[in-house]
mmCIF file of C-alpha atoms in Angstrom:
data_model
loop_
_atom_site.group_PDB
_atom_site.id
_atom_site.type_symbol
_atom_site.label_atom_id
_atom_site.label_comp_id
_atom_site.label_asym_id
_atom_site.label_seq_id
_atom_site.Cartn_x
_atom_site.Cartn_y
_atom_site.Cartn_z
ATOM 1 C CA UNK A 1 37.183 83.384 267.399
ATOM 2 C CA UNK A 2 36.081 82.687 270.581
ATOM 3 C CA UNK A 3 34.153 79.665 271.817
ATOM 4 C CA UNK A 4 32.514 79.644 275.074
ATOM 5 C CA UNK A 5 31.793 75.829 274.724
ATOM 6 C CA UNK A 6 35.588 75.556 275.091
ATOM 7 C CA UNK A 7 35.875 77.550 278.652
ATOM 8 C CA UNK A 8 36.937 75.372 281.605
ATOM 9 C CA UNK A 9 33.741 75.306 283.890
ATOM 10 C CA UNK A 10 34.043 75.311 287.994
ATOM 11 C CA UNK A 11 31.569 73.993 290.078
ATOM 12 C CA UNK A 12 32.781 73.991 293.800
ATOM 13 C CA UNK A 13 30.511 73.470 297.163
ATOM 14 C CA UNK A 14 30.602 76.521 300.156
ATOM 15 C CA UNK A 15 30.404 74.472 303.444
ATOM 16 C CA UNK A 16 31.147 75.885 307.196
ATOM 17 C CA UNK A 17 34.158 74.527 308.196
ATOM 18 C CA UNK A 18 34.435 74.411 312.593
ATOM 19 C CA UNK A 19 37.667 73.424 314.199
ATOM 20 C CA UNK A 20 38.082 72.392 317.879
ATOM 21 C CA UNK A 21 41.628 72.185 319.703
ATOM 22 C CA UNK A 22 42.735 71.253 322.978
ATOM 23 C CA UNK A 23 46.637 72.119 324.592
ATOM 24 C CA UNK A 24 48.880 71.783 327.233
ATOM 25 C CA UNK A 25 52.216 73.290 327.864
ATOM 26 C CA UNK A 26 54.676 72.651 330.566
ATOM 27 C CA UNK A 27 57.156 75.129 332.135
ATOM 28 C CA UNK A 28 60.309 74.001 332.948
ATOM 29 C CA UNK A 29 61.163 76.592 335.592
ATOM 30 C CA UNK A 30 57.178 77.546 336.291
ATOM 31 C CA UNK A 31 54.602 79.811 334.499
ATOM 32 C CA UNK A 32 56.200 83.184 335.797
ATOM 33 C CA UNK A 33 59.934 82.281 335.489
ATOM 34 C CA UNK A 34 62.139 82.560 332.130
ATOM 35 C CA UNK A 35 62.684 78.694 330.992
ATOM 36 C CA UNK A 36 62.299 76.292 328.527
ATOM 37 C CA UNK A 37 58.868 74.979 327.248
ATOM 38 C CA UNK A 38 57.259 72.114 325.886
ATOM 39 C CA UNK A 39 53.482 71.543 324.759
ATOM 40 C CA UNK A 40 51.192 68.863 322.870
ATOM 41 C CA UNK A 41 48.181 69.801 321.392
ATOM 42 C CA UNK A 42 45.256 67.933 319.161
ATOM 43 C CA UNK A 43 43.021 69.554 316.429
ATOM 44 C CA UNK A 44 40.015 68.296 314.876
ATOM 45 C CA UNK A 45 37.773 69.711 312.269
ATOM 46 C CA UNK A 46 35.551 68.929 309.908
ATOM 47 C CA UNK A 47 36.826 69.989 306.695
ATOM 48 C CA UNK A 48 37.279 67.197 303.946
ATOM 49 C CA UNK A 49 41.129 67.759 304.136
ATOM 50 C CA UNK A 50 42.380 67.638 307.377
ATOM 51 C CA UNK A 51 40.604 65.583 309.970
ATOM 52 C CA UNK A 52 42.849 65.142 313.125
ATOM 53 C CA UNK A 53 46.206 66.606 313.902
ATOM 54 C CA UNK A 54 48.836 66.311 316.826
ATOM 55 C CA UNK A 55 50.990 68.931 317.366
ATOM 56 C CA UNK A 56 54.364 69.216 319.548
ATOM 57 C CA UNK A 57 55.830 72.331 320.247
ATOM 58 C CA UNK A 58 59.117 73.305 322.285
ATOM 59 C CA UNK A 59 59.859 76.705 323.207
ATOM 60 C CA UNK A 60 61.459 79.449 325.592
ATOM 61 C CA UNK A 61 60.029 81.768 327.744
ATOM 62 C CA UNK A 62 61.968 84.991 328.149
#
């Protein structure tokens, strides 16, 4: 038998989420040359989970 009173019900909410980000990166050697890199960047949004972030990033440039 099956009993629709039982049935898990979902109720969520559709909202535009919009995300804005800023970055720099630094080369080592220069922008044209092969090197090392290094970078910072922040994030915001407004989605209910994740606010403001800071990112750090290393890299190389072949």
């Amino acid at each position: 038998m099956n009993n629709l009173n039982s049935q898990p019900v979902y109720d969520f909410e559709e909202k535009d989420v919009y995300g804005l980000g800023v970055s720099y990166t630094y080369f080592m050697n220069g922008i044209n040359k092969s090197g090392t890199t290094a970078g910072v960047s922040f994030h915001a949004t407004n989605s209910d989970y994740d606010n403001k972030e800071i990112w750090l990033q290393l890299g190389y440039q072949f």
